[in-house]
């Protein structure tokens, strides 16, 4: 049976992270992607990318309705490898940190926490005030992994795509999924290899 990974895309800036995760998972024959997107994600996709919502949905193995809190990923009996929310808005983070599962994205995240499955939140906001930091800590105390999309420069990325790939690859590493997106650190300068 294929491993199931839930991908949540909220309305925060950085929809490309969720899209790139779906693209990478599509190339992983042993992983099935389960997508849930907030309504605001549609606008962010249109504003920030050349993708259509229809094309993003076509990347996923299964697509869920954000408003249907009774769908499969809302139950702990539906086994998954966990969930990546990329990007994760402060609104979604707040709902997750406060166990407020009023939509399928936040309910699925809460299920991952209660079932002790990995939940990686690619929180996308800057600068942060004390309230943001407080809810990140609350989510982390419940078991979430807080992973803002901070680029790594040791691989000397030359394009935005390379930075996005590395960040998404590192996020998928947290689920033990190696997509080949990362130039891994070897202990030697990348410029001398």
PDB file of C-alpha atoms in Angstrom:
ATOM      1  CA  UNK A   1       0.000   0.000   0.000  1.00  0.00           C
ATOM      2  CA  UNK A   2       1.231   3.482  -0.848  1.00  0.00           C
ATOM      3  CA  UNK A   3       2.036   5.929   1.952  1.00  0.00           C
ATOM      4  CA  UNK A   4      -0.461   8.774   2.120  1.00  0.00           C
ATOM      5  CA  UNK A   5       0.767  12.312   2.767  1.00  0.00           C
ATOM      6  CA  UNK A   6      -1.655  15.181   3.257  1.00  0.00           C
ATOM      7  CA  UNK A   7      -0.683  18.495   1.696  1.00  0.00           C
ATOM      8  CA  UNK A   8      -2.486  21.564   2.970  1.00  0.00           C
ATOM      9  CA  UNK A   9      -2.168  24.851   1.113  1.00  0.00           C
ATOM     10  CA  UNK A  10      -3.432  27.879   3.032  1.00  0.00           C
ATOM     11  CA  UNK A  11      -3.791  31.444   1.776  1.00  0.00           C
ATOM     12  CA  UNK A  12      -0.400  32.684   2.986  1.00  0.00           C
ATOM     13  CA  UNK A  13       2.185  33.898   0.527  1.00  0.00           C
ATOM     14  CA  UNK A  14       4.298  31.031  -0.786  1.00  0.00           C
ATOM     15  CA  UNK A  15       1.775  28.734  -2.487  1.00  0.00           C
ATOM     16  CA  UNK A  16       4.661  27.530  -4.642  1.00  0.00           C
ATOM     17  CA  UNK A  17       5.922  25.472  -1.681  1.00  0.00           C
ATOM     18  CA  UNK A  18       2.763  23.378  -1.626  1.00  0.00           C
ATOM     19  CA  UNK A  19       2.711  23.147  -5.411  1.00  0.00           C
ATOM     20  CA  UNK A  20       6.340  22.007  -5.538  1.00  0.00           C
ATOM     21  CA  UNK A  21       5.644  19.405  -2.832  1.00  0.00           C
ATOM     22  CA  UNK A  22       2.801  18.029  -4.952  1.00  0.00           C
ATOM     23  CA  UNK A  23       5.052  17.948  -8.024  1.00  0.00           C
ATOM     24  CA  UNK A  24       7.760  16.086  -6.107  1.00  0.00           C
ATOM     25  CA  UNK A  25       5.309  13.596  -4.617  1.00  0.00           C
ATOM     26  CA  UNK A  26       3.857  12.913  -8.048  1.00  0.00           C
ATOM     27  CA  UNK A  27       7.293  11.588  -8.995  1.00  0.00           C
ATOM     28  CA  UNK A  28       7.432   9.363  -5.887  1.00  0.00           C
ATOM     29  CA  UNK A  29       5.754   6.094  -6.871  1.00  0.00           C
ATOM     30  CA  UNK A  30       5.310   4.924  -3.275  1.00  0.00           C
ATOM     31  CA  UNK A  31       3.529   8.075  -2.013  1.00  0.00           C
ATOM     32  CA  UNK A  32      -0.063   9.160  -2.554  1.00  0.00           C
ATOM     33  CA  UNK A  33      -0.755  12.900  -2.100  1.00  0.00           C
ATOM     34  CA  UNK A  34      -3.991  14.077  -0.472  1.00  0.00           C
ATOM     35  CA  UNK A  35      -4.645  17.797  -1.068  1.00  0.00           C
ATOM     36  CA  UNK A  36      -6.805  20.242   0.861  1.00  0.00           C
ATOM     37  CA  UNK A  37      -6.668  23.961   0.015  1.00  0.00           C
ATOM     38  CA  UNK A  38      -8.230  26.942   1.724  1.00  0.00           C
ATOM     39  CA  UNK A  39     -10.337  29.300  -0.423  1.00  0.00           C
ATOM     40  CA  UNK A  40      -7.653  31.968   0.054  1.00  0.00           C
ATOM     41  CA  UNK A  41      -5.067  29.620  -1.450  1.00  0.00           C
ATOM     42  CA  UNK A  42      -6.813  29.963  -4.816  1.00  0.00           C
ATOM     43  CA  UNK A  43      -6.212  33.696  -4.813  1.00  0.00           C
ATOM     44  CA  UNK A  44      -2.590  33.308  -3.728  1.00  0.00           C
ATOM     45  CA  UNK A  45      -1.974  30.760  -6.480  1.00  0.00           C
ATOM     46  CA  UNK A  46      -3.411  33.193  -9.061  1.00  0.00           C
ATOM     47  CA  UNK A  47      -1.454  36.174  -7.678  1.00  0.00           C
ATOM     48  CA  UNK A  48       1.930  34.514  -7.183  1.00  0.00           C
ATOM     49  CA  UNK A  49       2.237  31.749  -9.767  1.00  0.00           C
ATOM     50  CA  UNK A  50       1.498  30.844 -13.357  1.00  0.00           C
ATOM     51  CA  UNK A  51      -0.540  27.858 -12.153  1.00  0.00           C
ATOM     52  CA  UNK A  52      -4.305  27.522 -12.268  1.00  0.00           C
ATOM     53  CA  UNK A  53      -6.133  25.985  -9.320  1.00  0.00           C
ATOM     54  CA  UNK A  54      -7.364  23.242 -11.645  1.00  0.00           C
ATOM     55  CA  UNK A  55      -3.780  22.363 -12.622  1.00  0.00           C
ATOM     56  CA  UNK A  56      -2.638  22.364  -8.988  1.00  0.00           C
ATOM     57  CA  UNK A  57      -5.473  20.007  -8.052  1.00  0.00           C
ATOM     58  CA  UNK A  58      -4.507  17.735 -10.955  1.00  0.00           C
ATOM     59  CA  UNK A  59      -1.087  17.185  -9.315  1.00  0.00           C
ATOM     60  CA  UNK A  60      -2.672  15.477  -6.301  1.00  0.00           C
ATOM     61  CA  UNK A  61      -3.727  11.848  -6.059  1.00  0.00           C
ATOM     62  CA  UNK A  62      -6.845  12.863  -4.106  1.00  0.00           C
ATOM     63  CA  UNK A  63      -8.402  16.320  -3.617  1.00  0.00           C
ATOM     64  CA  UNK A  64     -10.739  17.228  -0.759  1.00  0.00           C
ATOM     65  CA  UNK A  65     -13.301  19.956  -0.236  1.00  0.00           C
ATOM     66  CA  UNK A  66     -12.054  22.419   2.395  1.00  0.00           C
ATOM     67  CA  UNK A  67     -15.544  22.778   3.870  1.00  0.00           C
ATOM     68  CA  UNK A  68     -16.246  19.039   4.233  1.00  0.00           C
ATOM     69  CA  UNK A  69     -15.042  18.246   7.750  1.00  0.00           C
ATOM     70  CA  UNK A  70     -16.452  14.723   7.440  1.00  0.00           C
ATOM     71  CA  UNK A  71     -14.123  13.603   4.643  1.00  0.00           C
ATOM     72  CA  UNK A  72     -11.550  10.806   5.020  1.00  0.00           C
ATOM     73  CA  UNK A  73      -8.615  12.882   6.309  1.00  0.00           C
ATOM     74  CA  UNK A  74     -10.800  14.168   9.186  1.00  0.00           C
ATOM     75  CA  UNK A  75     -10.564  10.769  10.879  1.00  0.00           C
ATOM     76  CA  UNK A  76      -7.696   9.164  12.744  1.00  0.00           C
ATOM     77  CA  UNK A  77      -8.783   5.794  11.364  1.00  0.00           C
ATOM     78  CA  UNK A  78      -7.733   6.997   7.895  1.00  0.00           C
ATOM     79  CA  UNK A  79      -4.034   6.206   8.086  1.00  0.00           C
ATOM     80  CA  UNK A  80      -1.554   8.730   6.728  1.00  0.00           C
ATOM     81  CA  UNK A  81       2.171   9.459   7.035  1.00  0.00           C
ATOM     82  CA  UNK A  82       1.248  12.922   8.326  1.00  0.00           C
ATOM     83  CA  UNK A  83       0.619  16.366   6.916  1.00  0.00           C
ATOM     84  CA  UNK A  84       2.592  19.247   5.451  1.00  0.00           C
ATOM     85  CA  UNK A  85       0.912  22.659   5.469  1.00  0.00           C
ATOM     86  CA  UNK A  86       2.818  24.681   2.893  1.00  0.00           C
ATOM     87  CA  UNK A  87       2.427  27.537   3.261  1.00  0.00           C
ATOM     88  CA  UNK A  88       0.784  27.847   6.658  1.00  0.00           C
ATOM     89  CA  UNK A  89      -0.947  31.150   7.305  1.00  0.00           C
ATOM     90  CA  UNK A  90      -1.088  32.639  10.768  1.00  0.00           C
ATOM     91  CA  UNK A  91      -4.865  32.070  10.683  1.00  0.00           C
ATOM     92  CA  UNK A  92      -4.390  28.342  10.021  1.00  0.00           C
ATOM     93  CA  UNK A  93      -1.589  28.168  12.591  1.00  0.00           C
ATOM     94  CA  UNK A  94      -3.833  29.805  15.179  1.00  0.00           C
ATOM     95  CA  UNK A  95      -6.660  27.358  14.475  1.00  0.00           C
ATOM     96  CA  UNK A  96      -4.282  24.383  14.694  1.00  0.00           C
ATOM     97  CA  UNK A  97      -2.599  25.630  17.889  1.00  0.00           C
ATOM     98  CA  UNK A  98      -5.997  26.172  19.524  1.00  0.00           C
ATOM     99  CA  UNK A  99      -7.590  22.875  18.346  1.00  0.00           C
ATOM    100  CA  UNK A 100     -10.173  24.809  16.320  1.00  0.00           C
ATOM    101  CA  UNK A 101     -10.899  22.408  13.470  1.00  0.00           C
ATOM    102  CA  UNK A 102     -13.666  24.328  11.744  1.00  0.00           C
ATOM    103  CA  UNK A 103     -12.519  23.313   8.248  1.00  0.00           C
ATOM    104  CA  UNK A 104     -10.923  20.222   6.745  1.00  0.00           C
ATOM    105  CA  UNK A 105      -7.393  21.650   6.633  1.00  0.00           C
ATOM    106  CA  UNK A 106      -7.269  22.456  10.340  1.00  0.00           C
ATOM    107  CA  UNK A 107      -9.235  19.329  11.310  1.00  0.00           C
ATOM    108  CA  UNK A 108      -6.786  17.098   9.387  1.00  0.00           C
ATOM    109  CA  UNK A 109      -3.893  18.858  11.124  1.00  0.00           C
ATOM    110  CA  UNK A 110      -5.511  18.274  14.513  1.00  0.00           C
ATOM    111  CA  UNK A 111      -5.978  14.599  13.648  1.00  0.00           C
ATOM    112  CA  UNK A 112      -2.258  14.310  12.882  1.00  0.00           C
ATOM    113  CA  UNK A 113      -1.440  15.782  16.283  1.00  0.00           C
ATOM    114  CA  UNK A 114      -3.838  13.568  18.216  1.00  0.00           C
ATOM    115  CA  UNK A 115      -2.653  10.459  16.353  1.00  0.00           C
ATOM    116  CA  UNK A 116       1.021  11.469  16.899  1.00  0.00           C
ATOM    117  CA  UNK A 117       1.689  11.713  13.181  1.00  0.00           C
ATOM    118  CA  UNK A 118       4.148  14.296  11.838  1.00  0.00           C
ATOM    119  CA  UNK A 119       2.617  17.687  11.194  1.00  0.00           C
ATOM    120  CA  UNK A 120       4.970  20.150   9.501  1.00  0.00           C
ATOM    121  CA  UNK A 121       3.812  23.763   9.414  1.00  0.00           C
ATOM    122  CA  UNK A 122       5.647  25.939   6.930  1.00  0.00           C
ATOM    123  CA  UNK A 123       4.660  29.157   8.685  1.00  0.00           C
ATOM    124  CA  UNK A 124       4.906  32.048   6.265  1.00  0.00           C
ATOM    125  CA  UNK A 125       4.884  35.427   7.992  1.00  0.00           C
ATOM    126  CA  UNK A 126       7.451  38.110   8.799  1.00  0.00           C
ATOM    127  CA  UNK A 127       8.152  39.993  10.931  1.00  0.00           C
ATOM    128  CA  UNK A 128       6.666  38.126  13.869  1.00  0.00           C
ATOM    129  CA  UNK A 129       5.094  39.649  16.961  1.00  0.00           C
ATOM    130  CA  UNK A 130       4.784  37.985  20.371  1.00  0.00           C
ATOM    131  CA  UNK A 131       1.326  36.587  19.544  1.00  0.00           C
ATOM    132  CA  UNK A 132       2.685  34.750  16.477  1.00  0.00           C
ATOM    133  CA  UNK A 133       5.553  33.316  18.490  1.00  0.00           C
ATOM    134  CA  UNK A 134       3.155  32.248  21.253  1.00  0.00           C
ATOM    135  CA  UNK A 135       0.915  30.293  18.897  1.00  0.00           C
ATOM    136  CA  UNK A 136       3.940  28.698  17.195  1.00  0.00           C
ATOM    137  CA  UNK A 137       5.097  27.514  20.607  1.00  0.00           C
ATOM    138  CA  UNK A 138       1.606  26.255  21.441  1.00  0.00           C
ATOM    139  CA  UNK A 139       1.516  24.258  18.183  1.00  0.00           C
ATOM    140  CA  UNK A 140       5.029  22.919  18.826  1.00  0.00           C
ATOM    141  CA  UNK A 141       4.057  21.916  22.371  1.00  0.00           C
ATOM    142  CA  UNK A 142       1.243  19.833  20.843  1.00  0.00           C
ATOM    143  CA  UNK A 143       3.717  18.076  18.565  1.00  0.00           C
ATOM    144  CA  UNK A 144       3.791  20.177  15.397  1.00  0.00           C
ATOM    145  CA  UNK A 145       7.089  20.868  13.659  1.00  0.00           C
ATOM    146  CA  UNK A 146       7.398  24.580  12.884  1.00  0.00           C
ATOM    147  CA  UNK A 147       9.396  25.007   9.677  1.00  0.00           C
ATOM    148  CA  UNK A 148       9.373  28.505   8.203  1.00  0.00           C
ATOM    149  CA  UNK A 149      10.594  28.450   4.599  1.00  0.00           C
ATOM    150  CA  UNK A 150      14.079  29.769   5.311  1.00  0.00           C
ATOM    151  CA  UNK A 151      16.438  29.274   2.356  1.00  0.00           C
ATOM    152  CA  UNK A 152      19.773  27.512   2.763  1.00  0.00           C
ATOM    153  CA  UNK A 153      22.711  29.167   1.063  1.00  0.00           C
ATOM    154  CA  UNK A 154      25.452  26.526   1.444  1.00  0.00           C
ATOM    155  CA  UNK A 155      24.318  25.010  -1.854  1.00  0.00           C
ATOM    156  CA  UNK A 156      24.698  28.421  -3.512  1.00  0.00           C
ATOM    157  CA  UNK A 157      21.243  28.582  -5.091  1.00  0.00           C
ATOM    158  CA  UNK A 158      21.200  30.526  -8.335  1.00  0.00           C
ATOM    159  CA  UNK A 159      17.424  30.711  -8.774  1.00  0.00           C
ATOM    160  CA  UNK A 160      14.249  31.005  -6.737  1.00  0.00           C
ATOM    161  CA  UNK A 161      13.359  27.498  -7.959  1.00  0.00           C
ATOM    162  CA  UNK A 162      16.514  26.092  -6.383  1.00  0.00           C
ATOM    163  CA  UNK A 163      15.644  27.760  -3.063  1.00  0.00           C
ATOM    164  CA  UNK A 164      12.073  26.450  -3.206  1.00  0.00           C
ATOM    165  CA  UNK A 165      13.268  22.950  -4.116  1.00  0.00           C
ATOM    166  CA  UNK A 166      15.692  22.815  -1.208  1.00  0.00           C
ATOM    167  CA  UNK A 167      13.096  23.995   1.306  1.00  0.00           C
ATOM    168  CA  UNK A 168      10.463  21.548   0.047  1.00  0.00           C
ATOM    169  CA  UNK A 169      13.004  18.729  -0.026  1.00  0.00           C
ATOM    170  CA  UNK A 170      13.949  19.432   3.602  1.00  0.00           C
ATOM    171  CA  UNK A 171      10.263  19.483   4.596  1.00  0.00           C
ATOM    172  CA  UNK A 172       9.632  16.129   2.893  1.00  0.00           C
ATOM    173  CA  UNK A 173      12.736  14.735   4.628  1.00  0.00           C
ATOM    174  CA  UNK A 174      10.785  15.138   7.870  1.00  0.00           C
ATOM    175  CA  UNK A 175       8.421  12.438   6.562  1.00  0.00           C
ATOM    176  CA  UNK A 176      11.363  10.279   5.443  1.00  0.00           C
ATOM    177  CA  UNK A 177      10.580  11.007   1.792  1.00  0.00           C
ATOM    178  CA  UNK A 178      13.681  11.673  -0.314  1.00  0.00           C
ATOM    179  CA  UNK A 179      12.681  13.352  -3.551  1.00  0.00           C
ATOM    180  CA  UNK A 180      16.160  14.217  -4.790  1.00  0.00           C
ATOM    181  CA  UNK A 181      15.383  17.942  -4.534  1.00  0.00           C
ATOM    182  CA  UNK A 182      18.229  18.681  -2.111  1.00  0.00           C
ATOM    183  CA  UNK A 183      21.902  19.291  -2.684  1.00  0.00           C
ATOM    184  CA  UNK A 184      22.973  17.654   0.554  1.00  0.00           C
ATOM    185  CA  UNK A 185      25.763  19.019   2.731  1.00  0.00           C
ATOM    186  CA  UNK A 186      28.874  16.861   2.544  1.00  0.00           C
ATOM    187  CA  UNK A 187      31.114  18.825   4.864  1.00  0.00           C
ATOM    188  CA  UNK A 188      32.928  20.345   1.932  1.00  0.00           C
ATOM    189  CA  UNK A 189      32.270  23.646   0.232  1.00  0.00           C
ATOM    190  CA  UNK A 190      29.893  23.224  -2.697  1.00  0.00           C
ATOM    191  CA  UNK A 191      32.116  25.507  -4.765  1.00  0.00           C
ATOM    192  CA  UNK A 192      35.039  23.042  -4.553  1.00  0.00           C
ATOM    193  CA  UNK A 193      33.086  19.971  -5.613  1.00  0.00           C
TER     194      UNK A 193
END
